[in-house]
Amino acid sequence: MKPTFKDVRAWEQAQLLMQPAYIRIVDNLRKQLEKSNWKGAYEKTATPLPGDRLILTHQDRTVTVDLWSLCFQICFRNYNQSLLYLPEEDALATSEVEIDTNLIDETGDVDWDKLETKTKQTIAQLFANLPEN
């Protein structure tokens, strides 16, 4: 689902958080994969929206994770879409989001500790919810 913002300030806050969150996601996914039975491969996508997916495989199971949805889950308070890849019509829908301002410190910069904590929790939850053997 594509996020929409209620005002310019929210858009600016999203711009501040998105790249750092994405970097933390990729690093934490790597760390989680190192200690997991799941194998991961990244894939660039063009449709329905440009982006990246992580294809997770274990034995005969395959799970696809939309990395932007994962990033949105971290950066926004009310983004509750599934982290797994969704059909085109769901990905093209829009929803107004609320920035998780807890990830921004009192000076207006990224609070790296809180961003790291939320990213680790989100990645751990993702792996905990993967199908069992």
CSV table of C-alpha atoms in Angstrom, one decimal:
chain,number,residue,atom,x,y,z
A,1,MET,CA,0.0,0.0,0.0
A,2,LYS,CA,1.4,3.4,-0.9
A,3,PRO,CA,1.5,5.8,2.0
A,4,THR,CA,0.1,9.3,1.7
A,5,PHE,CA,1.0,12.1,4.1
A,6,LYS,CA,-1.3,14.6,5.9
A,7,ASP,CA,1.0,17.5,5.3
A,8,VAL,CA,4.5,18.6,4.1
A,9,ARG,CA,6.0,18.2,7.6
A,10,ALA,CA,5.0,14.5,7.7
A,11,TRP,CA,6.5,14.1,4.2
A,12,GLU,CA,9.7,15.7,5.4
A,13,GLN,CA,9.9,13.5,8.4
A,14,ALA,CA,9.3,10.4,6.2
A,15,GLN,CA,12.2,11.6,4.0
A,16,LEU,CA,14.4,11.8,7.1
A,17,LEU,CA,13.6,8.3,8.3
A,18,MET,CA,13.2,6.2,5.1
A,19,GLN,CA,16.8,5.8,4.0
A,20,PRO,CA,18.3,5.2,7.5
A,21,ALA,CA,15.5,2.7,8.2
A,22,TYR,CA,16.1,0.9,4.9
A,23,ILE,CA,19.8,0.6,5.6
A,24,ARG,CA,19.0,-0.8,9.1
A,25,ILE,CA,16.5,-3.3,7.6
A,26,VAL,CA,19.0,-4.7,5.2
A,27,ASP,CA,21.7,-5.0,7.8
A,28,ASN,CA,19.3,-6.7,10.3
A,29,LEU,CA,18.0,-9.0,7.7
A,30,ARG,CA,21.6,-10.1,7.0
A,31,LYS,CA,22.2,-10.7,10.7
A,32,GLN,CA,19.0,-12.7,11.1
A,33,LEU,CA,19.6,-14.8,8.0
A,34,GLU,CA,23.1,-15.7,9.3
A,35,LYS,CA,21.5,-17.5,12.3
A,36,SER,CA,18.4,-18.8,10.4
A,37,ASN,CA,17.7,-21.9,8.4
A,38,TRP,CA,16.1,-19.7,5.8
A,39,LYS,CA,18.2,-18.5,2.8
A,40,GLY,CA,17.6,-15.1,1.3
A,41,ALA,CA,18.0,-13.5,-2.2
A,42,TYR,CA,17.1,-10.0,-3.2
A,43,GLU,CA,15.1,-9.1,-6.3
A,44,LYS,CA,14.5,-5.8,-7.9
A,45,THR,CA,10.9,-5.1,-9.0
A,46,ALA,CA,9.3,-2.7,-11.4
A,47,THR,CA,5.6,-3.5,-10.9
A,48,PRO,CA,3.3,-2.7,-9.4
A,49,LEU,CA,5.8,-0.3,-7.8
A,50,PRO,CA,9.5,-0.1,-8.1
A,51,GLY,CA,11.3,-1.6,-5.2
A,52,ASP,CA,13.0,-4.6,-3.7
A,53,ARG,CA,11.9,-7.9,-2.4
A,54,LEU,CA,13.6,-10.5,-0.3
A,55,ILE,CA,12.8,-14.0,-1.4
A,56,LEU,CA,13.2,-16.4,1.6
A,57,THR,CA,13.5,-20.1,1.0
A,58,HIS,CA,13.7,-23.1,3.4
A,59,GLN,CA,13.3,-26.6,2.2
A,60,ASP,CA,10.2,-26.5,0.0
A,61,ARG,CA,8.9,-23.2,1.3
A,62,THR,CA,9.2,-19.8,-0.3
A,63,VAL,CA,8.2,-16.5,1.3
A,64,THR,CA,8.5,-13.1,-0.4
A,65,VAL,CA,9.0,-10.0,1.7
A,66,ASP,CA,8.4,-6.5,0.3
A,67,LEU,CA,11.2,-4.4,1.7
A,68,TRP,CA,9.3,-1.1,1.3
A,69,SER,CA,6.4,-2.5,3.3
A,70,LEU,CA,8.9,-3.5,6.0
A,71,CYS,CA,10.4,0.0,5.9
A,72,PHE,CA,6.9,1.6,6.1
A,73,GLN,CA,6.1,-0.7,9.1
A,74,ILE,CA,9.1,0.8,10.9
A,75,CYS,CA,8.7,4.4,10.0
A,76,PHE,CA,4.9,4.8,10.4
A,77,ARG,CA,2.8,4.2,13.4
A,78,ASN,CA,-0.3,3.0,11.7
A,79,TYR,CA,1.0,1.0,8.7
A,80,ASN,CA,-0.3,-2.5,9.4
A,81,GLN,CA,-0.1,-4.1,6.0
A,82,SER,CA,1.3,-7.6,5.7
A,83,LEU,CA,5.1,-7.6,5.3
A,84,LEU,CA,4.8,-10.3,2.7
A,85,TYR,CA,4.3,-9.5,-1.0
A,86,LEU,CA,0.8,-8.6,-1.9
A,87,PRO,CA,-1.1,-8.7,-5.2
A,88,GLU,CA,-0.9,-5.6,-7.5
A,89,GLU,CA,-4.2,-4.2,-6.5
A,90,ASP,CA,-3.3,-4.1,-2.8
A,91,ALA,CA,0.1,-2.6,-3.5
A,92,LEU,CA,-1.5,0.3,-5.5
A,93,ALA,CA,-4.0,1.2,-2.8
A,94,THR,CA,-3.2,4.3,-0.7
A,95,SER,CA,-3.4,5.0,3.0
A,96,GLU,CA,-2.7,8.1,5.0
A,97,VAL,CA,0.1,7.3,7.5
A,98,GLU,CA,1.3,8.8,10.7
A,99,ILE,CA,5.1,9.2,11.2
A,100,ASP,CA,6.5,7.4,14.2
A,101,THR,CA,8.0,10.5,15.7
A,102,ASN,CA,9.6,8.5,18.5
A,103,LEU,CA,12.3,7.7,15.9
A,104,ILE,CA,13.1,11.4,15.7
A,105,ASP,CA,15.1,13.0,18.5
A,106,GLU,CA,14.5,16.4,20.1
A,107,THR,CA,16.9,18.1,17.6
A,108,GLY,CA,15.0,16.8,14.7
A,109,ASP,CA,17.5,14.1,13.7
A,110,VAL,CA,17.1,10.4,13.5
A,111,ASP,CA,17.2,8.7,16.9
A,112,TRP,CA,19.5,5.9,15.8
A,113,ASP,CA,19.1,3.8,19.0
A,114,LYS,CA,15.3,3.8,18.8
A,115,LEU,CA,15.4,3.1,15.0
A,116,GLU,CA,17.7,0.2,15.6
A,117,THR,CA,15.5,-1.2,18.4
A,118,LYS,CA,12.3,-1.0,16.4
A,119,THR,CA,14.0,-2.5,13.3
A,120,LYS,CA,15.4,-5.5,15.3
A,121,GLN,CA,11.9,-6.1,16.8
A,122,THR,CA,10.2,-5.9,13.4
A,123,ILE,CA,12.7,-8.3,11.8
A,124,ALA,CA,12.6,-10.7,14.7
A,125,GLN,CA,8.8,-10.7,14.4
A,126,LEU,CA,9.0,-11.3,10.7
A,127,PHE,CA,11.2,-14.4,11.2
A,128,ALA,CA,9.1,-15.6,14.1
A,129,ASN,CA,6.0,-15.6,11.9
A,130,LEU,CA,7.6,-17.6,9.0
A,131,PRO,CA,6.0,-21.0,8.3
A,132,GLU,CA,7.4,-23.8,10.4
A,133,ASN,CA,9.1,-26.9,8.9
